[in-house]
CSV table of C-alpha atoms and ligand atoms in Angstrom, one decimal:
chain,number,residue,atom,x,y,z
A,578,MET,CA,-1.2,61.9,106.0
A,579,ARG,CA,2.1,63.6,105.2
A,580,ILE,CA,4.6,62.2,102.7
A,581,ALA,CA,8.3,63.2,102.6
A,582,VAL,CA,9.6,63.6,99.0
A,583,LEU,CA,13.3,63.5,98.6
A,584,ALA,CA,14.2,66.6,96.6
A,585,LEU,CA,17.9,66.6,96.1
A,586,GLN,CA,17.6,66.1,92.3
A,587,GLY,CA,15.3,64.7,89.7
A,588,ALA,CA,11.5,64.6,89.3
A,589,PHE,CA,10.3,65.4,92.8
A,590,ILE,CA,7.8,68.2,91.9
A,591,GLU,CA,5.8,65.8,89.7
A,592,HIS,CA,5.4,63.4,92.7
A,593,ARG,CA,4.2,66.2,94.9
A,594,ARG,CA,1.6,67.1,92.2
A,595,MET,CA,0.3,63.5,92.2
A,596,LEU,CA,0.1,63.5,96.0
A,597,SER,CA,-1.7,66.8,96.1
A,598,ALA,CA,-4.2,65.5,93.4
A,599,LEU,CA,-4.9,62.6,95.8
A,600,GLY,CA,-5.4,65.0,98.7
A,601,ALA,CA,-2.2,63.9,100.5
A,602,ASP,CA,0.1,66.5,102.1
A,603,SER,CA,3.8,66.4,101.2
A,604,PHE,CA,7.0,68.2,101.9
A,605,GLU,CA,10.5,68.3,100.3
A,606,VAL,CA,13.5,66.8,101.9
A,607,ARG,CA,16.6,68.8,101.0
A,608,GLN,CA,18.6,68.6,104.2
A,609,ALA,CA,18.7,66.7,107.6
A,610,ALA,CA,16.5,69.3,109.3
A,611,ASP,CA,13.7,68.7,106.7
A,612,TRP,CA,13.9,64.9,107.4
A,613,ASN,CA,13.2,65.4,111.1
A,614,GLN,CA,9.6,66.5,110.4
A,615,PRO,CA,6.9,64.0,111.1
A,616,LYS,CA,6.1,61.8,108.1
A,617,ASP,CA,4.1,58.7,107.2
A,618,GLY,CA,6.0,57.7,104.1
A,619,LEU,CA,8.8,58.7,101.7
A,620,ILE,CA,9.1,59.0,97.9
A,621,ILE,CA,12.5,58.8,96.2
A,622,PRO,CA,12.2,60.2,92.7
A,623,GLY,CA,13.8,59.4,89.4
A,624,GLY,CA,16.8,61.3,88.2
A,625,GLU,CA,20.4,60.2,88.5
A,626,SER,CA,21.1,57.7,91.2
A,627,THR,CA,24.8,58.4,91.4
A,628,THR,CA,24.2,62.1,92.0
A,629,GLN,CA,21.4,61.4,94.5
A,630,LEU,CA,23.6,59.0,96.4
A,631,LYS,CA,26.5,61.4,96.6
A,632,LEU,CA,24.2,64.1,98.0
A,633,LEU,CA,22.6,61.7,100.5
A,634,HIS,CA,26.1,61.0,101.8
A,635,GLU,CA,27.2,64.7,101.9
A,636,LEU,CA,24.0,65.8,103.6
A,637,CYS,CA,24.2,62.9,106.2
A,638,LEU,CA,20.7,61.8,105.1
A,639,LEU,CA,21.7,58.2,104.0
A,640,HIS,CA,21.7,56.5,107.4
A,641,PRO,CA,18.7,58.2,108.9
A,642,ILE,CA,16.7,57.3,105.7
A,643,GLN,CA,18.0,53.7,105.8
A,644,GLU,CA,17.1,53.3,109.5
A,645,ALA,CA,13.6,54.7,109.0
A,646,ILE,CA,12.9,52.3,106.1
A,647,ARG,CA,14.3,49.4,108.1
A,648,GLY,CA,12.0,50.5,111.0
A,649,GLY,CA,9.0,50.2,108.7
A,650,LEU,CA,8.6,53.6,107.1
A,651,PRO,CA,6.7,53.0,103.8
A,652,VAL,CA,8.9,54.0,100.8
A,653,PHE,CA,8.2,54.4,97.1
A,654,GLY,CA,11.2,54.6,94.7
A,655,THR,CA,10.9,55.4,91.0
A,656,CYS,CA,13.6,54.7,88.5
A,657,ALA,CA,16.8,56.2,90.2
A,658,GLY,CA,14.8,55.6,93.4
A,659,LEU,CA,14.5,51.9,92.6
A,660,ILE,CA,18.3,51.7,92.0
A,661,LEU,CA,19.0,53.4,95.4
A,662,LEU,CA,16.8,50.9,97.2
A,663,GLY,CA,18.5,47.8,95.5
A,664,LYS,CA,20.9,45.6,97.4
A,665,GLN,CA,22.6,44.6,94.1
A,666,VAL,CA,23.3,46.7,91.1
A,667,ASP,CA,24.8,45.5,87.8
A,668,GLY,CA,25.8,42.2,89.3
A,669,LYS,CA,27.6,43.6,92.4
A,670,PRO,CA,26.6,44.3,96.0
A,671,TYR,CA,25.5,47.9,96.2
A,672,THR,CA,25.8,50.3,99.0
A,673,GLY,CA,23.1,52.8,98.4
A,674,ILE,CA,20.1,52.9,100.7
A,675,SER,CA,19.9,49.2,99.8
A,676,THR,CA,17.0,48.0,101.9
A,677,MET,CA,15.3,45.9,99.2
A,678,ASP,CA,16.1,42.4,98.0
A,679,ILE,CA,16.3,43.1,94.4
A,680,ALA,CA,19.1,42.8,91.8
A,681,VAL,CA,19.0,45.8,89.5
A,682,ARG,CA,20.4,46.4,86.0
A,683,ARG,CA,21.0,50.1,85.5
A,684,ASN,CA,20.3,51.7,82.0
A,685,ALA,CA,19.0,48.3,81.2
A,686,TYR,CA,17.5,49.2,77.8
A,687,GLY,CA,20.6,50.7,76.4
A,688,ARG,CA,20.9,54.1,74.7
A,689,GLN,CA,18.8,53.3,71.6
A,690,LEU,CA,15.7,52.2,73.4
A,691,GLY,CA,16.5,54.5,76.4
A,692,SER,CA,13.1,56.0,76.6
A,693,PHE,CA,9.7,54.5,75.7
A,694,TYR,CA,6.1,54.4,76.7
A,695,THR,CA,3.9,51.3,77.2
A,696,GLU,CA,0.8,50.2,79.1
A,697,ALA,CA,0.7,47.0,81.1
A,698,PRO,CA,-1.2,45.3,83.9
A,699,PHE,CA,-0.1,46.2,87.5
A,700,ASP,CA,-0.8,43.5,90.1
A,701,GLY,CA,-3.4,45.0,92.4
A,702,ILE,CA,-4.8,47.6,90.0
A,703,GLU,CA,-7.6,46.4,87.7
A,704,GLU,CA,-6.8,47.8,84.3
A,705,GLU,CA,-3.5,48.5,82.5
A,706,VAL,CA,-1.6,51.5,83.6
A,707,PRO,CA,0.5,54.0,81.6
A,708,MET,CA,4.3,53.6,82.0
A,709,THR,CA,6.9,56.0,80.9
A,710,PHE,CA,10.5,54.7,80.9
A,711,ILE,CA,13.5,57.1,80.8
A,712,ARG,CA,17.0,55.5,80.7
A,713,ALA,CA,15.3,53.0,83.0
A,714,PRO,CA,16.7,50.1,85.0
A,715,TYR,CA,14.9,46.8,85.4
A,716,ILE,CA,14.9,44.2,88.1
A,717,GLU,CA,17.0,41.2,87.0
A,718,ALA,CA,16.0,39.1,90.1
A,719,LEU,CA,14.1,39.2,93.3
A,720,THR,CA,16.6,37.9,95.8
A,721,SER,CA,14.2,36.9,98.6
A,722,ALA,CA,10.7,35.4,98.8
A,723,ASP,CA,9.5,38.5,100.6
A,724,CYS,CA,9.7,40.3,97.4
A,725,GLN,CA,6.9,40.2,94.9
A,726,ALA,CA,6.8,41.3,91.2
A,727,LEU,CA,4.0,43.6,90.3
A,728,VAL,CA,4.7,44.4,86.7
A,729,THR,CA,6.5,42.5,84.0
A,730,VAL,CA,7.2,44.1,80.6
A,731,GLY,CA,9.0,42.2,77.9
A,732,GLY,CA,10.0,39.5,80.3
A,733,HIS,CA,11.6,41.9,82.8
A,734,ILE,CA,10.3,42.9,86.2
A,735,VAL,CA,9.7,46.6,86.3
A,736,ALA,CA,7.7,47.0,89.5
A,737,ALA,CA,8.0,45.2,92.8
A,738,ARG,CA,7.0,45.3,96.4
A,739,GLN,CA,8.6,44.0,99.6
A,740,GLY,CA,6.5,44.7,102.7
A,741,ARG,CA,6.1,48.5,102.8
A,742,GLN,CA,8.7,49.1,100.0
A,743,LEU,CA,7.4,49.8,96.5
A,744,VAL,CA,9.5,50.4,93.4
A,745,THR,CA,8.9,51.1,89.8
A,746,ALA,CA,11.5,51.3,87.0
A,747,PHE,CA,9.1,53.7,85.1
A,748,HIS,CA,7.8,57.1,86.1
A,749,PRO,CA,4.1,57.1,87.1
A,750,GLU,CA,4.4,60.7,88.1
A,751,LEU,CA,4.8,61.7,84.5
A,752,ASN,CA,1.4,60.6,83.4
A,753,GLU,CA,-2.0,61.8,84.6
A,754,ASP,CA,-3.0,58.4,86.1
A,755,THR,CA,-2.8,58.6,89.9
A,756,ARG,CA,-3.5,54.9,90.6
A,757,ILE,CA,0.0,53.8,91.4
A,758,HIS,CA,0.4,56.8,93.9
A,759,GLN,CA,-3.0,55.7,95.3
A,760,TYR,CA,-1.6,52.2,95.6
A,761,PHE,CA,1.3,53.6,97.6
A,762,LEU,CA,-0.9,55.7,99.8
A,763,ASN,CA,-2.9,52.5,100.6
A,764,MET,CA,0.3,50.9,101.8
A,765,VAL,CA,0.9,53.9,104.1
A,766,VAL,CA,-2.5,53.8,105.9
B,1430,LIG,N1,19.7,56.0,84.5
B,1430,LIG,C1,19.4,56.7,85.8
B,1430,LIG,C2,20.3,56.2,86.9
B,1430,LIG,O1,21.1,55.3,86.7
B,1430,LIG,C3,18.0,56.5,86.2
B,1430,LIG,C4,17.1,57.2,85.2
B,1430,LIG,C5,15.8,57.8,85.8
B,1430,LIG,O2,15.7,57.9,87.0
B,1430,LIG,N2,14.9,58.3,84.9
B,1430,LIG,O3,20.2,56.7,87.9
């Protein structure tokens, strides 16, 4: 199994560390030539969605990635990655990768409570999992019945799945717990 990790900006090294702890191969996608390598899944890391989107355009990576996800390539987006996969952001239609039927609120926790840690149950994983939020978005609404909420914190959806697309508003790669990455790898096989 070989997972592509988008490495334009943000916390991509931490995702590769998690994959390697689980025995999965990974490689960094920095340009179109990298993207052409064989792959079984894609991780879009946290960071800054505006910067990542600008680079995806400039490097001509946006459309190939969009097409691959539409064609069924499993994808896992964390935080900024969740935003990039949304079809709606801050109450408006969004033209990022936008393959997932979710309405996203960016920087949803404001500046005061910008970053926090909690533990909560994750649908499909037996015990609570650690969750680190950093200037995080949340999902205001699932806009199709294909979409399923996996984690709710404080009344807001912070993880969801639609077919082979998985998103978390928090950063599972920043804790030692590998179960959410394992959950994604189970979606890949
Ligand atoms: N606030 C960032 C954005 O809007 C996301 C933060 C993160 O990925 N940790 O892109």
